[in-house]
mmCIF file of C-alpha atoms in Angstrom:
data_model
loop_
_atom_site.group_PDB
_atom_site.id
_atom_site.type_symbol
_atom_site.label_atom_id
_atom_site.label_comp_id
_atom_site.label_asym_id
_atom_site.label_seq_id
_atom_site.Cartn_x
_atom_site.Cartn_y
_atom_site.Cartn_z
ATOM 1 C CA MET A 1 -22.755 10.246 8.764
ATOM 2 C CA SER A 2 -23.154 12.632 5.918
ATOM 3 C CA SER A 3 -23.790 10.218 3.086
ATOM 4 C CA THR A 4 -24.556 6.682 2.053
ATOM 5 C CA ALA A 5 -23.705 4.838 -1.147
ATOM 6 C CA THR A 6 -23.417 1.427 -2.650
ATOM 7 C CA PRO A 7 -20.001 -0.183 -2.222
ATOM 8 C CA SER A 8 -19.349 -0.294 -5.964
ATOM 9 C CA SER A 9 -20.077 3.320 -6.878
ATOM 10 C CA THR A 10 -20.476 6.847 -5.603
ATOM 11 C CA THR A 11 -24.235 6.760 -6.202
ATOM 12 C CA GLY A 12 -26.094 8.014 -3.133
ATOM 13 C CA ILE A 13 -23.437 10.456 -1.959
ATOM 14 C CA THR A 14 -25.389 13.654 -1.580
ATOM 15 C CA GLN A 15 -24.330 16.983 -2.993
ATOM 16 C CA SER A 16 -24.955 18.548 0.402
ATOM 17 C CA SER A 17 -22.363 16.260 2.001
ATOM 18 C CA ILE A 18 -19.827 17.121 -0.712
ATOM 19 C CA ASP A 19 -20.550 20.834 -0.317
ATOM 20 C CA SER A 20 -20.188 20.556 3.452
ATOM 21 C CA PHE A 21 -16.833 18.824 3.053
ATOM 22 C CA HIS A 22 -15.640 21.379 0.490
ATOM 23 C CA ALA A 23 -16.502 24.236 2.831
ATOM 24 C CA HIS A 24 -14.485 22.698 5.647
ATOM 25 C CA LEU A 25 -11.560 21.765 3.386
ATOM 26 C CA SER A 26 -11.259 25.350 2.144
ATOM 27 C CA GLN A 27 -10.823 26.519 5.748
ATOM 28 C CA SER A 28 -8.470 23.720 6.782
ATOM 29 C CA THR A 29 -4.747 24.275 7.172
ATOM 30 C CA ARG A 30 -3.411 21.379 9.219
ATOM 31 C CA ILE A 31 -4.591 18.116 7.666
ATOM 32 C CA VAL A 32 -3.665 14.475 8.272
ATOM 33 C CA ALA A 33 -4.461 11.545 5.968
ATOM 34 C CA LEU A 34 -4.244 7.859 6.857
ATOM 35 C CA LEU A 35 -4.013 5.623 3.784
ATOM 36 C CA GLY A 36 -4.656 1.902 3.476
ATOM 37 C CA ALA A 37 -4.583 -0.803 0.823
ATOM 38 C CA GLY A 38 -8.025 0.175 -0.454
ATOM 39 C CA LEU A 39 -6.446 3.275 -1.991
ATOM 40 C CA SER A 40 -4.377 1.109 -4.345
ATOM 41 C CA ALA A 41 -7.171 -1.335 -5.169
ATOM 42 C CA SER A 42 -8.136 0.783 -8.179
ATOM 43 C CA SER A 43 -4.587 0.358 -9.452
ATOM 44 C CA GLY A 44 -5.186 -3.397 -9.531
ATOM 45 C CA LEU A 45 -3.276 -4.345 -6.389
ATOM 46 C CA PRO A 46 -4.903 -6.836 -3.995
ATOM 47 C CA THR A 47 -5.459 -5.760 -0.393
ATOM 48 C CA PHE A 48 -4.621 -9.214 1.073
ATOM 49 C CA ARG A 49 -7.086 -8.498 3.878
ATOM 50 C CA GLY A 50 -10.541 -9.903 4.540
ATOM 51 C CA ALA A 51 -12.292 -12.046 1.937
ATOM 52 C CA GLY A 52 -9.943 -13.212 -0.767
ATOM 53 C CA GLY A 53 -6.853 -12.335 1.234
ATOM 54 C CA LEU A 54 -5.063 -15.519 0.269
ATOM 55 C CA TRP A 55 -1.815 -15.988 -1.607
ATOM 56 C CA ARG A 56 -1.981 -19.444 -3.110
ATOM 57 C CA THR A 57 -3.513 -21.395 -0.189
ATOM 58 C CA HIS A 58 -1.966 -19.248 2.532
ATOM 59 C CA ASP A 59 -3.392 -16.403 4.552
ATOM 60 C CA ALA A 60 -1.165 -13.625 3.225
ATOM 61 C CA THR A 61 -0.754 -12.080 6.667
ATOM 62 C CA SER A 62 0.752 -15.336 7.941
ATOM 63 C CA LEU A 63 3.652 -14.831 5.528
ATOM 64 C CA ALA A 64 4.406 -11.363 6.884
ATOM 65 C CA THR A 65 6.321 -12.452 9.984
ATOM 66 C CA PRO A 66 9.972 -13.049 10.890
ATOM 67 C CA GLU A 67 8.995 -16.568 11.941
ATOM 68 C CA ALA A 68 7.590 -17.383 8.490
ATOM 69 C CA PHE A 69 10.774 -16.118 6.874
ATOM 70 C CA GLY A 70 12.881 -18.175 9.252
ATOM 71 C CA ARG A 71 10.921 -21.339 8.406
ATOM 72 C CA ASP A 72 10.764 -20.934 4.637
ATOM 73 C CA PRO A 73 12.613 -17.895 3.277
ATOM 74 C CA ALA A 74 12.268 -19.057 -0.333
ATOM 75 C CA PHE A 75 8.470 -19.173 -0.151
ATOM 76 C CA VAL A 76 8.232 -15.818 1.633
ATOM 77 C CA TRP A 77 10.566 -14.251 -0.938
ATOM 78 C CA GLN A 78 8.425 -15.667 -3.761
ATOM 79 C CA PHE A 79 5.402 -13.936 -2.190
ATOM 80 C CA TYR A 80 7.206 -10.605 -1.882
ATOM 81 C CA SER A 81 8.865 -10.868 -5.283
ATOM 82 C CA TYR A 82 5.373 -11.345 -6.716
ATOM 83 C CA ARG A 83 4.159 -8.233 -4.880
ATOM 84 C CA ARG A 84 7.158 -6.199 -6.036
ATOM 85 C CA HIS A 85 6.524 -7.312 -9.611
ATOM 86 C CA MET A 86 2.843 -6.385 -9.460
ATOM 87 C CA ALA A 87 3.466 -2.995 -7.856
ATOM 88 C CA LEU A 88 6.130 -2.089 -10.404
ATOM 89 C CA ASN A 89 3.682 -2.891 -13.207
ATOM 90 C CA ALA A 90 0.843 -0.947 -11.566
ATOM 91 C CA LYS A 91 0.269 2.775 -12.011
ATOM 92 C CA PRO A 92 -0.783 5.352 -9.423
ATOM 93 C CA ASN A 93 -4.464 6.147 -9.716
ATOM 94 C CA ALA A 94 -6.252 9.482 -9.612
ATOM 95 C CA ALA A 95 -6.477 9.472 -5.809
ATOM 96 C CA HIS A 96 -2.689 9.132 -5.455
ATOM 97 C CA TYR A 97 -2.205 12.144 -7.719
ATOM 98 C CA ALA A 98 -4.907 14.155 -5.971
ATOM 99 C CA LEU A 99 -3.330 13.623 -2.559
ATOM 100 C CA ALA A 100 0.105 14.488 -3.923
ATOM 101 C CA GLU A 101 -1.234 17.780 -5.283
ATOM 102 C CA LEU A 102 -3.016 18.535 -2.004
ATOM 103 C CA SER A 103 0.389 18.207 -0.332
ATOM 104 C CA ARG A 104 1.815 20.817 -2.668
ATOM 105 C CA GLN A 105 -1.108 23.161 -2.054
ATOM 106 C CA LYS A 106 -1.277 22.602 1.723
ATOM 107 C CA PRO A 107 2.215 22.693 3.305
ATOM 108 C CA ALA A 108 0.775 21.592 6.670
ATOM 109 C CA PHE A 109 -0.706 18.393 5.234
ATOM 110 C CA LEU A 110 0.882 15.139 6.429
ATOM 111 C CA THR A 111 0.077 11.728 4.915
ATOM 112 C CA LEU A 112 0.536 8.518 6.905
ATOM 113 C CA SER A 113 0.543 5.550 4.560
ATOM 114 C CA GLN A 114 0.261 1.913 5.570
ATOM 115 C CA ASN A 115 0.925 0.951 1.938
ATOM 116 C CA VAL A 116 4.250 -0.526 0.856
ATOM 117 C CA ASP A 117 3.615 -0.435 -2.904
ATOM 118 C CA GLY A 118 5.447 2.797 -3.746
ATOM 119 C CA LEU A 119 2.520 4.290 -5.685
ATOM 120 C CA SER A 120 2.286 7.490 -3.628
ATOM 121 C CA PRO A 121 5.956 8.422 -4.238
ATOM 122 C CA ARG A 122 5.549 7.598 -7.939
ATOM 123 C CA ALA A 123 2.610 10.017 -8.085
ATOM 124 C CA GLY A 124 4.953 12.781 -6.994
ATOM 125 C CA HIS A 125 3.867 12.935 -3.359
ATOM 126 C CA PRO A 126 6.433 15.171 -1.600
ATOM 127 C CA ALA A 127 8.654 12.922 0.513
ATOM 128 C CA GLN A 128 8.758 15.356 3.432
ATOM 129 C CA GLN A 129 4.959 15.134 3.715
ATOM 130 C CA LEU A 130 4.698 11.347 3.435
ATOM 131 C CA GLN A 131 5.398 8.910 6.259
ATOM 132 C CA LEU A 132 5.550 5.236 5.257
ATOM 133 C CA LEU A 133 4.437 3.479 8.416
ATOM 134 C CA HIS A 134 5.197 -0.037 7.168
ATOM 135 C CA GLY A 135 8.186 0.717 4.970
ATOM 136 C CA SER A 136 8.525 -0.145 1.290
ATOM 137 C CA LEU A 137 8.602 -3.265 -0.856
ATOM 138 C CA TYR A 138 11.724 -1.825 -2.455
ATOM 139 C CA ASP A 139 13.795 -1.705 0.715
ATOM 140 C CA VAL A 140 15.773 -4.785 1.728
ATOM 141 C CA LYS A 141 17.805 -5.492 4.824
ATOM 142 C CA CYS A 142 19.921 -8.165 6.452
ATOM 143 C CA PHE A 143 17.875 -10.718 8.368
ATOM 144 C CA ASP A 144 20.349 -10.239 11.239
ATOM 145 C CA GLN A 145 19.505 -6.665 12.187
ATOM 146 C CA ARG A 146 20.988 -6.847 15.672
ATOM 147 C CA GLY A 147 24.369 -7.882 14.344
ATOM 148 C CA CYS A 148 24.878 -6.757 10.758
ATOM 149 C CA GLY A 149 22.238 -4.039 10.373
ATOM 150 C CA TYR A 150 22.625 -3.673 6.592
ATOM 151 C CA ILE A 151 19.770 -1.797 4.830
ATOM 152 C CA GLU A 152 19.376 -0.893 1.160
ATOM 153 C CA ARG A 153 16.717 1.611 0.069
ATOM 154 C CA ASN A 154 14.871 1.799 -3.235
ATOM 155 C CA ASN A 155 16.024 -1.387 -4.907
ATOM 156 C CA PHE A 156 13.702 -1.552 -7.915
ATOM 157 C CA THR A 157 15.378 -4.524 -9.618
ATOM 158 C CA ASP A 158 12.737 -6.959 -10.884
ATOM 159 C CA PRO A 159 13.408 -9.729 -10.128
ATOM 160 C CA ILE A 160 15.726 -8.839 -7.290
ATOM 161 C CA VAL A 161 17.692 -12.034 -8.088
ATOM 162 C CA PRO A 162 17.268 -14.243 -11.184
ATOM 163 C CA SER A 163 15.848 -17.192 -9.227
ATOM 164 C CA LEU A 164 12.820 -15.109 -8.226
ATOM 165 C CA ALA A 165 11.760 -14.273 -11.781
ATOM 166 C CA ILE A 166 8.055 -14.780 -12.467
ATOM 167 C CA PRO A 167 7.813 -18.017 -14.527
ATOM 168 C CA GLN A 168 6.718 -17.404 -18.103
ATOM 169 C CA GLY A 169 3.854 -19.220 -19.766
ATOM 170 C CA GLY A 170 4.863 -22.734 -20.747
ATOM 171 C CA GLN A 171 8.172 -22.372 -18.923
ATOM 172 C CA ASP A 172 7.273 -23.227 -15.342
ATOM 173 C CA PRO A 173 10.345 -25.227 -14.290
ATOM 174 C CA THR A 174 8.450 -27.535 -11.945
ATOM 175 C CA ALA A 175 5.235 -28.020 -13.898
ATOM 176 C CA SER A 176 4.312 -31.394 -15.351
ATOM 177 C CA ALA A 177 3.744 -31.807 -19.065
ATOM 178 C CA GLU A 178 0.011 -31.999 -18.361
ATOM 179 C CA GLN A 179 0.080 -28.749 -16.371
ATOM 180 C CA LEU A 180 2.061 -26.957 -19.084
ATOM 181 C CA GLU A 181 -0.605 -27.976 -21.582
ATOM 182 C CA ILE A 182 -3.331 -26.588 -19.296
ATOM 183 C CA ASP A 183 -1.438 -23.322 -18.799
ATOM 184 C CA SER A 184 -0.942 -22.962 -22.546
ATOM 185 C CA SER A 185 -4.647 -23.568 -23.182
ATOM 186 C CA ASP A 186 -5.619 -20.962 -20.584
ATOM 187 C CA GLN A 187 -3.412 -18.330 -22.163
ATOM 188 C CA VAL A 188 -4.669 -19.061 -25.683
ATOM 189 C CA ALA A 189 -8.264 -18.802 -24.479
ATOM 190 C CA THR A 190 -7.899 -15.600 -22.461
ATOM 191 C CA GLY A 191 -4.978 -13.849 -24.110
ATOM 192 C CA THR A 192 -3.350 -13.453 -20.698
ATOM 193 C CA ASP A 193 -2.888 -15.389 -17.493
ATOM 194 C CA THR A 194 -5.168 -13.915 -14.813
ATOM 195 C CA ASN A 195 -3.828 -10.496 -13.859
ATOM 196 C CA PRO A 196 -2.715 -7.813 -16.327
ATOM 197 C CA LEU A 197 -0.054 -6.660 -13.856
ATOM 198 C CA ILE A 198 1.709 -10.039 -14.067
ATOM 199 C CA GLN A 199 4.103 -10.445 -16.962
ATOM 200 C CA GLY A 200 4.102 -14.239 -16.915
ATOM 201 C CA LEU A 201 2.245 -16.813 -14.842
ATOM 202 C CA ASP A 202 0.169 -15.534 -11.948
ATOM 203 C CA ILE A 203 1.823 -17.569 -9.217
ATOM 204 C CA SER A 204 -0.718 -16.384 -6.662
ATOM 205 C CA ASP A 205 -2.906 -19.112 -8.173
ATOM 206 C CA ASP A 206 -1.802 -22.490 -6.843
ATOM 207 C CA LYS A 207 -2.631 -24.190 -10.129
ATOM 208 C CA HIS A 208 0.858 -22.977 -11.117
ATOM 209 C CA ALA A 209 3.634 -24.924 -9.423
ATOM 210 C CA LEU A 210 6.372 -22.876 -7.782
ATOM 211 C CA PRO A 211 10.034 -23.492 -8.554
ATOM 212 C CA SER A 212 12.079 -24.919 -5.694
ATOM 213 C CA ILE A 213 14.722 -22.296 -4.901
ATOM 214 C CA PRO A 214 17.826 -23.254 -2.906
ATOM 215 C CA LEU A 215 18.977 -20.897 -0.169
ATOM 216 C CA HIS A 216 22.150 -19.952 -2.029
ATOM 217 C CA ASP A 217 20.045 -18.485 -4.869
ATOM 218 C CA LEU A 218 18.100 -16.101 -2.597
ATOM 219 C CA PRO A 219 19.181 -12.469 -2.013
ATOM 220 C CA ARG A 220 22.194 -12.455 0.312
ATOM 221 C CA CYS A 221 23.546 -9.667 2.475
ATOM 222 C CA PRO A 222 26.554 -8.029 0.766
ATOM 223 C CA ARG A 223 27.960 -6.843 4.094
ATOM 224 C CA CYS A 224 28.070 -9.892 6.357
ATOM 225 C CA LYS A 225 28.035 -12.343 3.398
ATOM 226 C CA HIS A 226 26.340 -15.186 5.298
ATOM 227 C CA GLN A 227 22.831 -13.922 6.191
ATOM 228 C CA LEU A 228 19.945 -13.619 3.747
ATOM 229 C CA LEU A 229 18.424 -10.302 2.825
ATOM 230 C CA ARG A 230 14.743 -9.944 3.704
ATOM 231 C CA PRO A 231 12.077 -7.485 2.578
ATOM 232 C CA GLY A 232 12.557 -4.231 4.473
ATOM 233 C CA ILE A 233 8.924 -3.772 5.431
ATOM 234 C CA VAL A 234 7.489 -3.924 8.946
ATOM 235 C CA TRP A 235 6.169 -7.405 9.628
ATOM 236 C CA PHE A 236 3.576 -8.440 12.192
ATOM 237 C CA GLY A 237 5.160 -8.527 15.630
ATOM 238 C CA GLU A 238 7.743 -5.878 14.719
ATOM 239 C CA ALA A 239 7.797 -2.281 15.924
ATOM 240 C CA LEU A 240 7.194 0.581 13.539
ATOM 241 C CA PRO A 241 10.273 2.736 12.879
ATOM 242 C CA SER A 242 10.880 4.886 15.942
ATOM 243 C CA GLN A 243 11.994 7.888 13.866
ATOM 244 C CA THR A 244 8.811 7.721 11.794
ATOM 245 C CA LEU A 245 6.636 7.617 14.907
ATOM 246 C CA ALA A 246 8.567 10.496 16.461
ATOM 247 C CA GLU A 247 8.158 12.693 13.384
ATOM 248 C CA ILE A 248 4.419 11.981 13.227
ATOM 249 C CA ASP A 249 4.065 12.730 16.920
ATOM 250 C CA THR A 250 5.927 16.016 16.515
ATOM 251 C CA PHE A 251 3.601 17.107 13.723
ATOM 252 C CA ILE A 252 0.311 16.074 15.295
ATOM 253 C CA LYS A 253 1.099 17.337 18.790
ATOM 254 C CA LYS A 254 2.889 20.531 17.813
ATOM 255 C CA PRO A 255 2.326 22.961 20.693
ATOM 256 C CA GLY A 256 -0.244 25.670 20.088
ATOM 257 C CA THR A 257 -1.819 23.948 17.068
ATOM 258 C CA THR A 258 -4.864 21.860 16.281
ATOM 259 C CA ILE A 259 -5.705 19.414 13.483
ATOM 260 C CA ASP A 260 -8.457 20.680 11.196
ATOM 261 C CA LEU A 261 -9.213 17.587 9.127
ATOM 262 C CA MET A 262 -8.464 13.861 9.264
ATOM 263 C CA LEU A 263 -8.855 11.841 6.048
ATOM 264 C CA VAL A 264 -9.121 8.050 6.426
ATOM 265 C CA ILE A 265 -8.858 6.491 2.967
ATOM 266 C CA GLY A 266 -9.057 2.821 2.043
ATOM 267 C CA THR A 267 -8.377 1.435 5.493
ATOM 268 C CA SER A 268 -10.415 -0.095 8.287
ATOM 269 C CA SER A 269 -7.921 1.380 10.780
ATOM 270 C CA ALA A 270 -7.749 -1.991 12.508
ATOM 271 C CA VAL A 271 -3.967 -2.227 12.932
ATOM 272 C CA TRP A 272 -2.275 -0.359 15.749
ATOM 273 C CA PRO A 273 -0.695 2.102 16.190
ATOM 274 C CA ALA A 274 -2.115 3.467 12.926
ATOM 275 C CA ALA A 275 -5.623 2.809 14.219
ATOM 276 C CA GLY A 276 -5.116 5.332 17.001
ATOM 277 C CA TYR A 277 -4.259 8.310 14.812
ATOM 278 C CA THR A 278 -7.881 9.090 13.945
ATOM 279 C CA GLU A 279 -8.830 9.529 17.586
ATOM 280 C CA ILE A 280 -5.639 11.454 18.324
ATOM 281 C CA ALA A 281 -6.495 13.861 15.504
ATOM 282 C CA ARG A 282 -10.101 14.095 16.672
ATOM 283 C CA ASN A 283 -8.944 14.937 20.184
ATOM 284 C CA ARG A 284 -6.938 17.772 18.683
ATOM 285 C CA GLY A 285 -10.023 19.226 17.007
ATOM 286 C CA ALA A 286 -10.194 17.380 13.682
ATOM 287 C CA ARG A 287 -13.340 16.545 11.805
ATOM 288 C CA VAL A 288 -13.038 13.124 10.202
ATOM 289 C CA ALA A 289 -13.820 12.041 6.643
ATOM 290 C CA VAL A 290 -13.774 8.316 5.821
ATOM 291 C CA ILE A 291 -13.566 7.140 2.206
ATOM 292 C CA ASN A 292 -13.973 3.387 1.838
ATOM 293 C CA MET A 293 -15.643 0.734 -0.312
ATOM 294 C CA ASP A 294 -16.923 -1.068 2.790
ATOM 295 C CA PRO A 295 -20.154 0.420 4.194
ATOM 296 C CA GLU A 296 -19.205 -0.913 7.638
ATOM 297 C CA SER A 297 -16.267 1.507 7.719
ATOM 298 C CA GLY A 298 -18.716 4.318 8.373
ATOM 299 C CA ARG A 299 -19.761 2.972 11.750
ATOM 300 C CA GLY A 300 -18.820 4.933 14.834
ATOM 301 C CA LEU A 301 -18.437 8.326 13.187
ATOM 302 C CA GLU A 302 -19.721 11.445 14.897
ATOM 303 C CA ALA A 303 -22.530 13.660 13.661
ATOM 304 C CA ASP A 304 -20.277 16.231 12.011
ATOM 305 C CA ASP A 305 -18.009 13.657 10.317
ATOM 306 C CA TRP A 306 -18.354 12.462 6.727
ATOM 307 C CA PHE A 307 -18.555 8.989 5.245
ATOM 308 C CA PHE A 308 -18.135 8.588 1.485
ATOM 309 C CA CYS A 309 -18.671 5.003 0.390
ATOM 310 C CA GLY A 310 -17.137 4.020 -2.920
ATOM 311 C CA ASP A 311 -13.976 3.926 -4.992
ATOM 312 C CA ALA A 312 -11.292 6.241 -3.611
ATOM 313 C CA ALA A 313 -9.949 6.848 -7.124
ATOM 314 C CA GLU A 314 -13.296 8.432 -8.020
ATOM 315 C CA ILE A 315 -14.221 10.085 -4.726
ATOM 316 C CA VAL A 316 -10.950 11.615 -3.520
ATOM 317 C CA PRO A 317 -10.280 13.788 -6.612
ATOM 318 C CA GLU A 318 -13.827 15.141 -6.428
ATOM 319 C CA LEU A 319 -13.540 15.912 -2.724
ATOM 320 C CA LEU A 320 -10.244 17.741 -3.225
ATOM 321 C CA ARG A 321 -11.216 19.533 -6.448
ATOM 322 C CA PRO A 322 -11.689 23.029 -4.902
ATOM 323 C CA VAL A 323 -8.035 22.993 -3.803
ATOM 324 C CA ILE A 324 -6.292 20.902 -6.460
ATOM 325 C CA GLY A 325 -8.375 21.607 -9.560
ATOM 326 C CA ASP A 326 -8.807 19.012 -12.325
ATOM 327 C CA VAL A 327 -6.949 15.801 -11.465
ATOM 328 C CA ASP A 328 -6.710 14.839 -15.148
ATOM 329 C CA GLU A 329 -4.496 17.857 -15.755
ATOM 330 C CA ILE A 330 -2.324 16.906 -12.780
ATOM 331 C CA MET A 331 -1.960 13.332 -14.020
ATOM 332 C CA GLY A 332 -0.954 14.617 -17.439
ATOM 333 C CA GLN A 333 1.920 16.545 -15.866
ATOM 334 C CA TYR A 334 3.235 13.873 -13.484
ATOM 335 C CA GLU A 335 2.239 10.473 -14.859
ATOM 336 C CA GLU A 336 5.150 8.317 -15.967
#
């Protein structure tokens, strides 16, 4: 490993490791990046993995299955409506913009994102150089894919239906009078609920009661008319899109080429098949650079790899500076 640092800062990353990375980046043509939820953490979005990965009292990953949706579609939709709301109120951070600019400067740079929050596209990341492995929060599809097959892309309506609106302070339709008084006191004391990305009550906290939503008020498929729409992301137990995998495979294994550099940013690479791309790239000649807040993410790297421990929003722009220039100038041009 080329560097060590505390998880909360870039302190301890040596200049020699940065210089070594810069030298290799300047000579690299074919580059692959694998992005995880840690990239968006600096934008205020929770990772829902590891410690604190709960939504209300539920393991968030347990809600990301077809079975969970089949049992309680209203609750699962409330979880995803909350995530859509948060992501729409978040802004891409400096790392998103830096990677988007690297794509413009390096035509043979392909980004594989496990994130569904839409922040990379909003940072101007070229669509032809961005593969969304797990889909997008803003895609919806019929729950009956074998029969109906309806899919809608880029639905940014918030809320997607009125019944899924984030309850406003003092207006929680199921809260008791006592709870409303508590909520009102909290907001007076803090000036907000708990998360600045939530315009209303932060329903991830189970102190706020959830409205009971009947099935007929949930998003319904406009084609078949009788099935519910579901979030169009890839849930646990489902296969990644075959076209996406084929396009990635074509790029990485292009005959007569190698991979020069593999960037692994904000992900533990624990979920397959995404977890295998680092070794595939390494087997095709890539040196690997890992950027992560978790010091344990640096384990298992080879002697000529790099590990930069800290906030991706701080580290990535600095690592890419020789190619992209000043990220503040880029953000000024593209930020919404």
